[in-house]
Amino acid sequence: MSKTFDRYASFIFFIVGMAFMIESGRISHSAYGSNVGPNVFPFLLGLILGLLSIKLLIETMKYQNERKEKEALDYKKFLIILVAAILYALLLEPFGYIISTFLFLLVGFQTMEKGGWVKTVLISASFSFGVYYLFAEVLKGTLPGLPAWFSS
């Protein structure tokens, strides 16, 4: 991307992140059946977006004035990940968080970099189980677990 585009994008992302943080304060602080309120994740996502936008702004200050050749857009990878994201959203309830997240990450990692199946499977599985355990067990939140047909 260009230096100017990245600079403007960092400002826009910063504003969006701050809006997330401010608006998350208007969401109720407790949720039925969960110790983690619905305001926590929008606040954290806004904070992360704000911090990453500051990092992007700092990096744009370090850009060299070099002209690089434009890379060709890879529509095939984009479409594969787009379809995988849509399927992930549709299959989250029927397949549960762990299985659908594992499959989505597996497809995403293999789309971006073919090969390395052992590494891809290990990262996908540990992320899926780790996030589920952290959110559902430690924070006492609710996520769709394993489907009924899997545990029978």
mmCIF file of C-alpha atoms in Angstrom:
data_model
loop_
_atom_site.group_PDB
_atom_site.id
_atom_site.type_symbol
_atom_site.label_atom_id
_atom_site.label_comp_id
_atom_site.label_asym_id
_atom_site.label_seq_id
_atom_site.Cartn_x
_atom_site.Cartn_y
_atom_site.Cartn_z
ATOM 1 C CA MET A 1 0.000 0.000 0.000
ATOM 2 C CA SER A 2 1.001 3.600 -0.264
ATOM 3 C CA LYS A 3 2.253 5.742 2.573
ATOM 4 C CA THR A 4 -0.646 8.175 2.221
ATOM 5 C CA PHE A 5 -3.273 5.421 2.174
ATOM 6 C CA ASP A 6 -1.794 3.745 5.252
ATOM 7 C CA ARG A 7 -1.672 7.051 7.117
ATOM 8 C CA TYR A 8 -5.329 7.851 6.398
ATOM 9 C CA ALA A 9 -6.351 4.269 7.139
ATOM 10 C CA SER A 10 -4.604 4.410 10.517
ATOM 11 C CA PHE A 11 -6.590 7.524 11.455
ATOM 12 C CA ILE A 12 -9.873 5.948 10.354
ATOM 13 C CA PHE A 13 -9.134 2.689 12.199
ATOM 14 C CA PHE A 14 -8.199 4.653 15.309
ATOM 15 C CA ILE A 15 -11.498 6.542 15.220
ATOM 16 C CA VAL A 16 -13.460 3.309 14.686
ATOM 17 C CA GLY A 17 -11.590 1.640 17.568
ATOM 18 C CA MET A 18 -12.309 4.522 19.907
ATOM 19 C CA ALA A 19 -15.979 4.477 18.843
ATOM 20 C CA PHE A 20 -16.107 0.758 19.723
ATOM 21 C CA MET A 21 -14.655 1.479 23.146
ATOM 22 C CA ILE A 22 -17.026 4.373 23.847
ATOM 23 C CA GLU A 23 -20.122 2.593 22.581
ATOM 24 C CA SER A 24 -19.284 -0.600 24.482
ATOM 25 C CA GLY A 25 -19.830 1.416 27.666
ATOM 26 C CA ARG A 26 -23.480 1.775 26.695
ATOM 27 C CA ILE A 27 -24.051 -1.989 26.605
ATOM 28 C CA SER A 28 -25.333 -3.562 29.809
ATOM 29 C CA HIS A 29 -22.594 -4.964 32.028
ATOM 30 C CA SER A 30 -24.126 -8.359 32.708
ATOM 31 C CA ALA A 31 -25.527 -11.100 30.573
ATOM 32 C CA TYR A 32 -27.882 -13.857 31.555
ATOM 33 C CA GLY A 33 -25.980 -17.101 32.083
ATOM 34 C CA SER A 34 -22.526 -15.588 31.625
ATOM 35 C CA ASN A 35 -20.021 -13.990 33.949
ATOM 36 C CA VAL A 36 -18.492 -12.124 31.018
ATOM 37 C CA GLY A 37 -20.668 -9.188 30.047
ATOM 38 C CA PRO A 38 -21.460 -8.411 26.426
ATOM 39 C CA ASN A 39 -19.523 -5.148 26.716
ATOM 40 C CA VAL A 40 -16.129 -6.782 27.291
ATOM 41 C CA PHE A 41 -15.309 -8.001 23.797
ATOM 42 C CA PRO A 42 -16.358 -4.859 21.887
ATOM 43 C CA PHE A 43 -14.226 -2.834 24.298
ATOM 44 C CA LEU A 44 -11.230 -5.119 23.876
ATOM 45 C CA LEU A 45 -11.617 -5.213 20.089
ATOM 46 C CA GLY A 46 -11.768 -1.410 20.016
ATOM 47 C CA LEU A 47 -8.674 -1.210 22.194
ATOM 48 C CA ILE A 48 -6.764 -3.638 19.983
ATOM 49 C CA LEU A 49 -7.864 -1.792 16.833
ATOM 50 C CA GLY A 50 -6.777 1.521 18.349
ATOM 51 C CA LEU A 51 -3.375 0.185 19.363
ATOM 52 C CA LEU A 52 -2.788 -1.443 15.974
ATOM 53 C CA SER A 53 -3.740 1.776 14.197
ATOM 54 C CA ILE A 54 -1.177 3.669 16.288
ATOM 55 C CA LYS A 55 1.413 1.045 15.311
ATOM 56 C CA LEU A 56 0.466 1.475 11.633
ATOM 57 C CA LEU A 57 0.828 5.252 11.926
ATOM 58 C CA ILE A 58 4.282 4.869 13.489
ATOM 59 C CA GLU A 59 5.316 2.457 10.733
ATOM 60 C CA THR A 60 4.200 4.899 8.040
ATOM 61 C CA MET A 61 6.624 7.427 9.479
ATOM 62 C CA LYS A 62 9.459 4.955 8.781
ATOM 63 C CA TYR A 63 8.517 4.228 5.137
ATOM 64 C CA GLN A 64 11.209 4.694 2.569
ATOM 65 C CA ASN A 65 10.304 6.543 -0.599
ATOM 66 C CA GLU A 66 10.879 3.484 -2.710
ATOM 67 C CA ARG A 67 8.696 2.520 -5.614
ATOM 68 C CA LYS A 68 7.940 -1.175 -5.698
ATOM 69 C CA GLU A 69 6.256 -3.109 -8.406
ATOM 70 C CA LYS A 70 2.584 -3.676 -7.835
ATOM 71 C CA GLU A 71 1.732 -7.212 -6.841
ATOM 72 C CA ALA A 72 -1.046 -8.945 -8.701
ATOM 73 C CA LEU A 73 -4.158 -9.460 -6.607
ATOM 74 C CA ASP A 74 -4.850 -13.091 -5.799
ATOM 75 C CA TYR A 75 -8.582 -13.410 -6.294
ATOM 76 C CA LYS A 76 -8.548 -17.188 -5.901
ATOM 77 C CA LYS A 77 -7.219 -17.030 -2.329
ATOM 78 C CA PHE A 78 -9.594 -14.197 -1.501
ATOM 79 C CA LEU A 79 -12.614 -16.140 -2.739
ATOM 80 C CA ILE A 80 -11.579 -19.305 -0.905
ATOM 81 C CA ILE A 81 -11.240 -17.421 2.381
ATOM 82 C CA LEU A 82 -14.476 -15.492 1.765
ATOM 83 C CA VAL A 83 -16.411 -18.718 1.155
ATOM 84 C CA ALA A 84 -14.738 -20.305 4.200
ATOM 85 C CA ALA A 85 -15.763 -17.323 6.373
ATOM 86 C CA ILE A 86 -19.361 -17.510 5.153
ATOM 87 C CA LEU A 87 -19.475 -21.261 5.799
ATOM 88 C CA TYR A 88 -17.910 -20.682 9.216
ATOM 89 C CA ALA A 89 -20.690 -18.269 10.143
ATOM 90 C CA LEU A 90 -23.383 -20.620 8.836
ATOM 91 C CA LEU A 91 -21.960 -23.764 10.457
ATOM 92 C CA LEU A 92 -21.012 -22.299 13.839
ATOM 93 C CA GLU A 93 -24.241 -23.387 15.550
ATOM 94 C CA PRO A 94 -24.699 -26.807 13.892
ATOM 95 C CA PHE A 95 -21.039 -27.872 14.173
ATOM 96 C CA GLY A 96 -20.146 -25.976 17.337
ATOM 97 C CA TYR A 97 -17.316 -23.547 17.956
ATOM 98 C CA ILE A 98 -14.465 -26.028 18.222
ATOM 99 C CA ILE A 99 -15.085 -27.972 14.999
ATOM 100 C CA SER A 100 -16.098 -25.005 12.843
ATOM 101 C CA THR A 101 -13.185 -22.845 14.052
ATOM 102 C CA PHE A 102 -10.744 -25.700 13.526
ATOM 103 C CA LEU A 103 -11.969 -26.237 9.953
ATOM 104 C CA PHE A 104 -11.974 -22.504 9.165
ATOM 105 C CA LEU A 105 -8.409 -22.065 10.420
ATOM 106 C CA LEU A 106 -7.279 -25.192 8.594
ATOM 107 C CA VAL A 107 -8.666 -23.896 5.287
ATOM 108 C CA GLY A 108 -7.331 -20.381 5.922
ATOM 109 C CA PHE A 109 -3.803 -21.467 6.788
ATOM 110 C CA GLN A 110 -3.600 -23.903 3.881
ATOM 111 C CA THR A 111 -4.939 -21.260 1.497
ATOM 112 C CA MET A 112 -2.309 -18.757 2.539
ATOM 113 C CA GLU A 113 0.594 -21.219 2.642
ATOM 114 C CA LYS A 114 0.257 -24.713 1.253
ATOM 115 C CA GLY A 115 2.014 -27.576 2.979
ATOM 116 C CA GLY A 116 3.043 -27.874 6.594
ATOM 117 C CA TRP A 117 -0.018 -29.906 7.500
ATOM 118 C CA VAL A 118 1.256 -30.959 10.910
ATOM 119 C CA LYS A 119 1.941 -27.361 11.924
ATOM 120 C CA THR A 120 -1.408 -26.205 10.521
ATOM 121 C CA VAL A 121 -3.372 -28.916 12.324
ATOM 122 C CA LEU A 122 -1.566 -28.267 15.614
ATOM 123 C CA ILE A 123 -2.084 -24.501 15.498
ATOM 124 C CA SER A 124 -5.719 -24.802 14.415
ATOM 125 C CA ALA A 125 -6.532 -27.379 17.082
ATOM 126 C CA SER A 126 -4.721 -25.607 19.919
ATOM 127 C CA PHE A 127 -6.323 -22.256 19.024
ATOM 128 C CA SER A 128 -9.816 -23.774 18.786
ATOM 129 C CA PHE A 129 -9.570 -25.704 22.039
ATOM 130 C CA GLY A 130 -7.606 -22.963 23.811
ATOM 131 C CA VAL A 131 -10.046 -20.160 23.058
ATOM 132 C CA TYR A 132 -13.030 -22.379 23.852
ATOM 133 C CA TYR A 133 -11.511 -23.435 27.168
ATOM 134 C CA LEU A 134 -10.509 -19.898 28.085
ATOM 135 C CA PHE A 135 -13.873 -18.375 27.229
ATOM 136 C CA ALA A 136 -16.271 -21.157 28.232
ATOM 137 C CA GLU A 137 -14.499 -22.645 31.230
ATOM 138 C CA VAL A 138 -12.288 -19.935 32.717
ATOM 139 C CA LEU A 139 -14.443 -16.872 31.963
ATOM 140 C CA LYS A 140 -17.713 -18.846 32.259
ATOM 141 C CA GLY A 141 -18.984 -17.491 28.947
ATOM 142 C CA THR A 142 -21.142 -19.336 26.480
ATOM 143 C CA LEU A 143 -20.051 -20.679 23.095
ATOM 144 C CA PRO A 144 -21.616 -23.459 21.068
ATOM 145 C CA GLY A 145 -19.747 -26.563 22.184
ATOM 146 C CA LEU A 146 -19.585 -29.864 20.380
ATOM 147 C CA PRO A 147 -22.676 -30.823 18.392
ATOM 148 C CA ALA A 148 -25.056 -33.464 19.771
ATOM 149 C CA TRP A 149 -24.328 -35.844 16.892
ATOM 150 C CA PHE A 150 -20.594 -35.785 17.731
ATOM 151 C CA SER A 151 -20.921 -36.846 21.369
ATOM 152 C CA SER A 152 -23.342 -39.718 20.723
#
